[in-house]
CSV table of C-alpha atoms and ligand atoms in Angstrom, one decimal:
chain,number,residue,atom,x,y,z
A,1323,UNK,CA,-39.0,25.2,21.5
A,1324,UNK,CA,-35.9,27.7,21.2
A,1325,UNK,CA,-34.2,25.6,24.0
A,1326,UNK,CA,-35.5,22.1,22.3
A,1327,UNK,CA,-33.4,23.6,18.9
A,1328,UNK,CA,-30.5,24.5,20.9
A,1329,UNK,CA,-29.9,21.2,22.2
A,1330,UNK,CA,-30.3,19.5,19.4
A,1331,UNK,CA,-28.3,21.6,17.6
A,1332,UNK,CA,-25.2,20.7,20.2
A,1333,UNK,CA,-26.0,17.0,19.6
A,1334,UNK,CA,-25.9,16.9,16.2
A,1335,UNK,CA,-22.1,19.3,16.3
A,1336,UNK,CA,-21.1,16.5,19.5
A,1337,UNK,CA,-22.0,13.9,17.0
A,1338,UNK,CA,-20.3,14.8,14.3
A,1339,UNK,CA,-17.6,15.9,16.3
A,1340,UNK,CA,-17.2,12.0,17.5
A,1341,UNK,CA,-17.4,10.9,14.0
A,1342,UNK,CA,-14.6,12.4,13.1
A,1343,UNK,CA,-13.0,10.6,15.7
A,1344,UNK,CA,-10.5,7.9,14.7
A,1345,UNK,CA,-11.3,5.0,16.3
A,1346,UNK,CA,-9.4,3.3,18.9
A,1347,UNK,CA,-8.4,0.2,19.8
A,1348,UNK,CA,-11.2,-0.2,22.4
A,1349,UNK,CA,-13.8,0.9,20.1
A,1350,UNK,CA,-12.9,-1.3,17.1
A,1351,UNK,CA,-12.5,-4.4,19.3
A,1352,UNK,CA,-15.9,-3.6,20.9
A,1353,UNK,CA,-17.3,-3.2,17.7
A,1354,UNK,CA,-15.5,-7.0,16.8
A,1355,UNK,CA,-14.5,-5.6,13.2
A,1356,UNK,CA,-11.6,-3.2,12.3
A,1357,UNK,CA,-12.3,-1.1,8.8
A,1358,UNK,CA,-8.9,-1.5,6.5
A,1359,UNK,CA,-8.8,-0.2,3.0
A,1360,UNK,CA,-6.7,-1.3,0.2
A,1361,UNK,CA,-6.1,-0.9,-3.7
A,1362,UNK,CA,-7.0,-4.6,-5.2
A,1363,UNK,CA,-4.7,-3.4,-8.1
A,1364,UNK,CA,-1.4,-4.5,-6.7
A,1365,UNK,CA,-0.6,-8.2,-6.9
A,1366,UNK,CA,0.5,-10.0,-5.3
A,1367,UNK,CA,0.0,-7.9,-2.2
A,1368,UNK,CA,-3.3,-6.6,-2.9
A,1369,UNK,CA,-6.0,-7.7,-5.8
A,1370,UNK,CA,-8.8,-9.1,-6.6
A,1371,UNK,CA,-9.0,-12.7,-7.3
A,1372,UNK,CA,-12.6,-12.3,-9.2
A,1373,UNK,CA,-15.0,-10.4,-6.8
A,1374,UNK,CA,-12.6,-11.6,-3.8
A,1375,UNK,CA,-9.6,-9.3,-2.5
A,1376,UNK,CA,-6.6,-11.8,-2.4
A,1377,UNK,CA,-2.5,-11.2,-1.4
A,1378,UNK,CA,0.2,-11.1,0.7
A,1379,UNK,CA,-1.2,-8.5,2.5
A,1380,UNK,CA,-4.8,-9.3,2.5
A,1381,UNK,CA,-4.0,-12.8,4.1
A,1382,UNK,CA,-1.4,-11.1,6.7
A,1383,UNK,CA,-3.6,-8.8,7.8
A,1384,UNK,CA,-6.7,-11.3,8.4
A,1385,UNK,CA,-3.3,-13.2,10.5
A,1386,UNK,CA,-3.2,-9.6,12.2
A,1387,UNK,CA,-6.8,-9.0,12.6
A,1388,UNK,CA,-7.2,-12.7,14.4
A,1389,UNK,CA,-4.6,-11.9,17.1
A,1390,UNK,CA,-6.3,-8.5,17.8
A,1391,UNK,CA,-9.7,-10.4,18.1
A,1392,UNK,CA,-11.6,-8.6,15.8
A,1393,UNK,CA,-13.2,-9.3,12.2
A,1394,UNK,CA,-12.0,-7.1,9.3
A,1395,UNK,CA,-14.7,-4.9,7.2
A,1396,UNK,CA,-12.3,-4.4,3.5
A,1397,UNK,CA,-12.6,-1.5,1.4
A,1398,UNK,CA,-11.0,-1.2,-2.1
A,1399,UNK,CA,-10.5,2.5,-3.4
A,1400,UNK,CA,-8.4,3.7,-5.9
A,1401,UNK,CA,-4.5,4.6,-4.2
A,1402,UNK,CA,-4.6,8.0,-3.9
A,1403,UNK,CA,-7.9,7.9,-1.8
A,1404,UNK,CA,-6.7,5.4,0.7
A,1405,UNK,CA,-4.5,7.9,3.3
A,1406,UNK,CA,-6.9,10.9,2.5
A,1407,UNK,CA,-9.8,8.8,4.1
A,1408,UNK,CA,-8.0,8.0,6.9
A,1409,UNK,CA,-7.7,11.6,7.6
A,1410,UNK,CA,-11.6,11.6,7.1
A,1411,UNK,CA,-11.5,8.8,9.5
A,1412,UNK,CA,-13.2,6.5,6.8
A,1413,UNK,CA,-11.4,3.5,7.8
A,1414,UNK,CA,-9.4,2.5,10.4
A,1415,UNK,CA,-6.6,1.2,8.9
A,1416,UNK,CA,-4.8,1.5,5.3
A,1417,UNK,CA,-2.6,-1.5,3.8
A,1418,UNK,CA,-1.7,-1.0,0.1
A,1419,UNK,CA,2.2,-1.1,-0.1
A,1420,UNK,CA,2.8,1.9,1.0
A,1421,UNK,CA,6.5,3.0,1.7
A,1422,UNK,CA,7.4,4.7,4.8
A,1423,UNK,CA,8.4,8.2,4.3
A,1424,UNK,CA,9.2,11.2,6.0
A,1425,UNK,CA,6.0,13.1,3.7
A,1426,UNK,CA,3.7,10.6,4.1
A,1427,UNK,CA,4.8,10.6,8.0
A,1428,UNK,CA,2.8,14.2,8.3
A,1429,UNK,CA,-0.6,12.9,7.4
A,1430,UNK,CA,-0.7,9.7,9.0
A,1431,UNK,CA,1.3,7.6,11.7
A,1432,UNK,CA,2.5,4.4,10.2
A,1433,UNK,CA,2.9,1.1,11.5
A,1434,UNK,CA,5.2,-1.3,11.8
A,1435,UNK,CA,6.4,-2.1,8.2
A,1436,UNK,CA,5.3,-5.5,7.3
A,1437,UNK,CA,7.9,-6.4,4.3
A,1438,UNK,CA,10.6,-4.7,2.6
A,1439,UNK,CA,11.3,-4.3,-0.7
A,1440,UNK,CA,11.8,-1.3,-3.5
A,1441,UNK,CA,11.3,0.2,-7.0
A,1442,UNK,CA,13.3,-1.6,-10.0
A,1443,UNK,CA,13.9,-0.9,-13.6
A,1444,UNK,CA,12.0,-3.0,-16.0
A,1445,UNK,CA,12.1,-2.8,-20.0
A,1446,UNK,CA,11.6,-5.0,-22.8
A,1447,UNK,CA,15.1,-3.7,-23.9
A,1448,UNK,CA,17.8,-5.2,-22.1
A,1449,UNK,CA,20.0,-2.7,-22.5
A,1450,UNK,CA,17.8,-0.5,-20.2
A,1451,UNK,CA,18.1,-2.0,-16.7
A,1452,UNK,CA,20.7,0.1,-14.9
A,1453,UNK,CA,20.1,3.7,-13.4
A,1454,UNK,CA,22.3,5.5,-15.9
A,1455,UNK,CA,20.2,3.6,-19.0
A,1456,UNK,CA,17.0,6.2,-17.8
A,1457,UNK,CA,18.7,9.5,-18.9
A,1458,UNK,CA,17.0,10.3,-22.2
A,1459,UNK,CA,14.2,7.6,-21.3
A,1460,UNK,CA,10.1,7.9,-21.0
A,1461,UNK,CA,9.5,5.8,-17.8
A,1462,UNK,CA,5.6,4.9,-16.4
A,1463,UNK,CA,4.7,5.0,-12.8
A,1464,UNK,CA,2.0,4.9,-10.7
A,1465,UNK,CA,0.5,8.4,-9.4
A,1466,UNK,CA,1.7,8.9,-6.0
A,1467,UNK,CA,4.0,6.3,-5.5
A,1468,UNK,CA,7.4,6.4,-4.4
A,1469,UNK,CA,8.5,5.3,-7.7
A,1470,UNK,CA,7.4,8.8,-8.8
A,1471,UNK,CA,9.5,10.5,-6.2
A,1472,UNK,CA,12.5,8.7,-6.2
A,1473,UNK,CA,12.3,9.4,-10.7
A,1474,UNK,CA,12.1,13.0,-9.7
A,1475,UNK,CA,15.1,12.6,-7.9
A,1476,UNK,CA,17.2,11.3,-11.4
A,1477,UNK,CA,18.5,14.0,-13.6
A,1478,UNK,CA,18.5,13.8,-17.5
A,1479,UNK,CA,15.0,11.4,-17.5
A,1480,UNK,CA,13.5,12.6,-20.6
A,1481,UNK,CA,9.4,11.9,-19.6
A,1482,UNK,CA,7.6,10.1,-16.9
A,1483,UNK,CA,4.2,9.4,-17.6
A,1484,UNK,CA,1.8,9.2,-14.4
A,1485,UNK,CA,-0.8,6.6,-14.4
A,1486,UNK,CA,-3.8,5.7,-11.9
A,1487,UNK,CA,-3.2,2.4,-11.7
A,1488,UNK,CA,0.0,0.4,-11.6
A,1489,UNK,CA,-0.8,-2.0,-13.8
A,1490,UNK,CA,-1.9,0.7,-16.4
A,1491,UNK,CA,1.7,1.5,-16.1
A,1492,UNK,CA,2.9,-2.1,-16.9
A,1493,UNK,CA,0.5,-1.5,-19.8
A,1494,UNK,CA,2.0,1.1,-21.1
A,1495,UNK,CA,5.8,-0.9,-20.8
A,1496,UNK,CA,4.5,-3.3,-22.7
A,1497,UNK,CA,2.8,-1.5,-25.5
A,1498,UNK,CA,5.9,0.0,-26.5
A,1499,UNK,CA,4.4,3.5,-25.1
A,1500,UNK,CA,7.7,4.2,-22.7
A,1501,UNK,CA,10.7,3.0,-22.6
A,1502,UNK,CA,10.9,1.5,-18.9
A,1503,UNK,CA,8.7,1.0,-15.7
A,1504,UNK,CA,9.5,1.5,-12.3
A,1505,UNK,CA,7.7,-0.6,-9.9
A,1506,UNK,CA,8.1,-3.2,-6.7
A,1507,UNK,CA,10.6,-5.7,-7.4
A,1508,UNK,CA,7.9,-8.5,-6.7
A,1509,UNK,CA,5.3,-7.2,-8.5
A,1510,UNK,CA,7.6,-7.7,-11.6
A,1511,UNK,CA,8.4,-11.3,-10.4
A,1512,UNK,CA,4.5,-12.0,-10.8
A,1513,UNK,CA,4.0,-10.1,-13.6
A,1514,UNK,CA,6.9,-11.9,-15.2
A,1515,UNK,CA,5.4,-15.0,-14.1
A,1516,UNK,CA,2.0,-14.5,-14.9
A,1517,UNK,CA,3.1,-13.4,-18.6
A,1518,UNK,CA,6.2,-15.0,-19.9
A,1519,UNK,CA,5.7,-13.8,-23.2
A,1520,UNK,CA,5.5,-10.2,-22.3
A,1521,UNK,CA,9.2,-9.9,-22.7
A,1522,UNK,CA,9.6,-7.8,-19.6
A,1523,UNK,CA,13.1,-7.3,-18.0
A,1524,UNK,CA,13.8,-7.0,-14.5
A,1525,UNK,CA,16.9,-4.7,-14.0
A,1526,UNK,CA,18.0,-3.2,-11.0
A,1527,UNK,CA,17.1,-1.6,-8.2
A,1528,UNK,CA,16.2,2.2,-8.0
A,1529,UNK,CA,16.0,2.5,-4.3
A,1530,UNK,CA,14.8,0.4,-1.6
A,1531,UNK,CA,11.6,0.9,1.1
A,1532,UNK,CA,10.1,-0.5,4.3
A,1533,UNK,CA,6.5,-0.7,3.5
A,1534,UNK,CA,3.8,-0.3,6.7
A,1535,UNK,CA,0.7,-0.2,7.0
A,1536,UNK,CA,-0.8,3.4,8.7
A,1537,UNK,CA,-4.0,4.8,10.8
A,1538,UNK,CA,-4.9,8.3,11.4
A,1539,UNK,CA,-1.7,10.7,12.6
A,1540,UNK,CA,-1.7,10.1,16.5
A,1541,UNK,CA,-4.2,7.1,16.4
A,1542,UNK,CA,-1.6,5.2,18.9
A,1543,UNK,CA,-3.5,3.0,20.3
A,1544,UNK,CA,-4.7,1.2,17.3
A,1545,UNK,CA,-1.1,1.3,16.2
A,1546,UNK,CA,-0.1,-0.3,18.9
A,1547,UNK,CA,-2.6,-3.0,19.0
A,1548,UNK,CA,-1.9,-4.0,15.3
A,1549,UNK,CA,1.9,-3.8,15.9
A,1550,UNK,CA,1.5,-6.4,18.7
A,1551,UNK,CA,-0.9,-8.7,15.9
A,1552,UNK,CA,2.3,-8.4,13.4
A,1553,UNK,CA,5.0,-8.7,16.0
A,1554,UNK,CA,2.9,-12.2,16.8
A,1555,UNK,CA,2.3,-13.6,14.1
A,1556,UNK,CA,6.0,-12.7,13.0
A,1557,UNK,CA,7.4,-14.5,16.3
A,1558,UNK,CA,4.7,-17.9,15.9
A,1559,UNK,CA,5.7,-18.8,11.9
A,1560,UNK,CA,2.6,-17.7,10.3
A,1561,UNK,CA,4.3,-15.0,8.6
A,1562,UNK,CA,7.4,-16.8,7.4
A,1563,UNK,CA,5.0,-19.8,5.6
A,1564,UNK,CA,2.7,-16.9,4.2
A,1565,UNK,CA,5.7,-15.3,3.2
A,1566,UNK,CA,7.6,-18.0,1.4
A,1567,UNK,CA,4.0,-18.8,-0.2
A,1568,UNK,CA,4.2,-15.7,-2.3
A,1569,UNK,CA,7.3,-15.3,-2.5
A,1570,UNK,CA,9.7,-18.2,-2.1
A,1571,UNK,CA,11.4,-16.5,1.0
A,1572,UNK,CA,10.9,-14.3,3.7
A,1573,UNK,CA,10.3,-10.6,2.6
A,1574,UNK,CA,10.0,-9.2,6.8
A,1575,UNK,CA,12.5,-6.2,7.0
A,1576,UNK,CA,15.9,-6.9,9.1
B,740,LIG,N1,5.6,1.0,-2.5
B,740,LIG,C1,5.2,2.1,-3.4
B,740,LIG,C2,4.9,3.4,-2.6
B,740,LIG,O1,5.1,3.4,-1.5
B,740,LIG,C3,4.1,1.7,-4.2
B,740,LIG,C4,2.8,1.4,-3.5
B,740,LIG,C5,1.7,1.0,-4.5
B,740,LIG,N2,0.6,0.4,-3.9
B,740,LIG,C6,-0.5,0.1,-4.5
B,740,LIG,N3,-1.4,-0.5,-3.8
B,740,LIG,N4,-0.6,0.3,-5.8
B,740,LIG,O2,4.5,4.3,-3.2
């Protein structure tokens, strides 16, 4: 009985022990489905079009997905959950916009960055769309984004106000609550385009960023096999028409 206890007691720590195992490429294509977790809250890269996650990066990475041979599985969490489940090995994979950096580097490896872009200014005042217009000036971000690191970085900003979501942050732009919003440049073309009215101005540029996708830290194997899928369907056209669908033009990094 004591030995019966014993052995199931090292099955169940083995077990758990391989749970916690991010998954390689091997397992997920034997499996025929890869796990990737997003926002939804993001357009046009990520959101939900009803019940349905739609976007650039939705679409490119079911493009990605096919030439690994596997099926995706999505997830939709709020941003700040989406690297700390990796870590939990959750999901296998994380696309939601995220800019490479040297912090985020630590916790997880990153792939291949898929577009590039960066934060810009936007007001309904257009005499706020330069980076000298913020001193004195109450700007809205998303919670840890890269727009709220590169703010830090500004001296003389009067307030930055920290919001979940981004588009709680466009909210607050438009509601007259702060003064400017710093988000992707192309996620103020669509809001721009989906809202005329709204009077927003896009100024310029607060910095730029290659944004990737990431697995768990030293999950190479997976990163590899999805850095292939994107090289691919980079090399065969499939990104450039996706691209110029959303965006007019091609967003890849050069
Ligand atoms: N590119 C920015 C960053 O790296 C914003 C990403 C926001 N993504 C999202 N799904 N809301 O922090």
């Amino acid at each position: 009985m004591k030995r019966i206890k014993k052995w199931a007691l090292l099955g169940l720590l083995m077990a758990s022990a391989l749970a916690a195992q991010a998954r390689s490429l091997d397992a997920v294509r034997k499996d025929g489905k890869i796990v990737i977790a997003t926002e939804g809250q993001f357009a046009p890269f990520n959101f939900f079009q009803g019940a349905k996650l739609s976007g650039f990066e939705i679409e490119l990475a079911e493009l990605v997905a096919k030439k690994m041979g596997v099926g995706i599985e999505w997830k939709a969490l709020s941003f700040d959950a989406l690297f700390a489940g990796l870590g939990q090995d959750r999901w296998d994979l994380v696309i939601a916009s995220h800019g490479i950096t040297d912090e985020r580097a630590k916790a997880v490896t990153f792939a291949d960055p898929h577009y590039c872009s960066g934060g810009v200014i936007v007001s309904l005042d257009p005499a706020i769309h330069r980076v000298p217009d913020l001193k004195g000036k109450v700007i809205a971000v998303q919670t840890g984004s890269a727009y709220l690191d590169n703010i830090k970085k500004l001296s003389g900003v009067k307030d930055v106000k920290n919001f979940p979501q981004d588009t709680d942050a466009r909210g607050a732009l438009i509601n007259h609550r702060v003064d400017a919003w710093v988000t992707d440049k192309f996620v103020v073309v669509a809001a721009m385009a989906a809202s005329p009215n709204a009077g927003l101005k896009l100024g310029d540029f607060l910095f730029v960023e290659r944004i990737a996708a990431a697995v768990a830290k030293g999950n190479a194997s997976l990163a590899k096999g999805y850095n292939d899928g994107l090289a691919a369907v980079m090399a065969d056209g499939s990104y450039a028409s996706l691209s110029k669908k959303y965006f007019h033009e091609d967003v890849r990094c050069h």
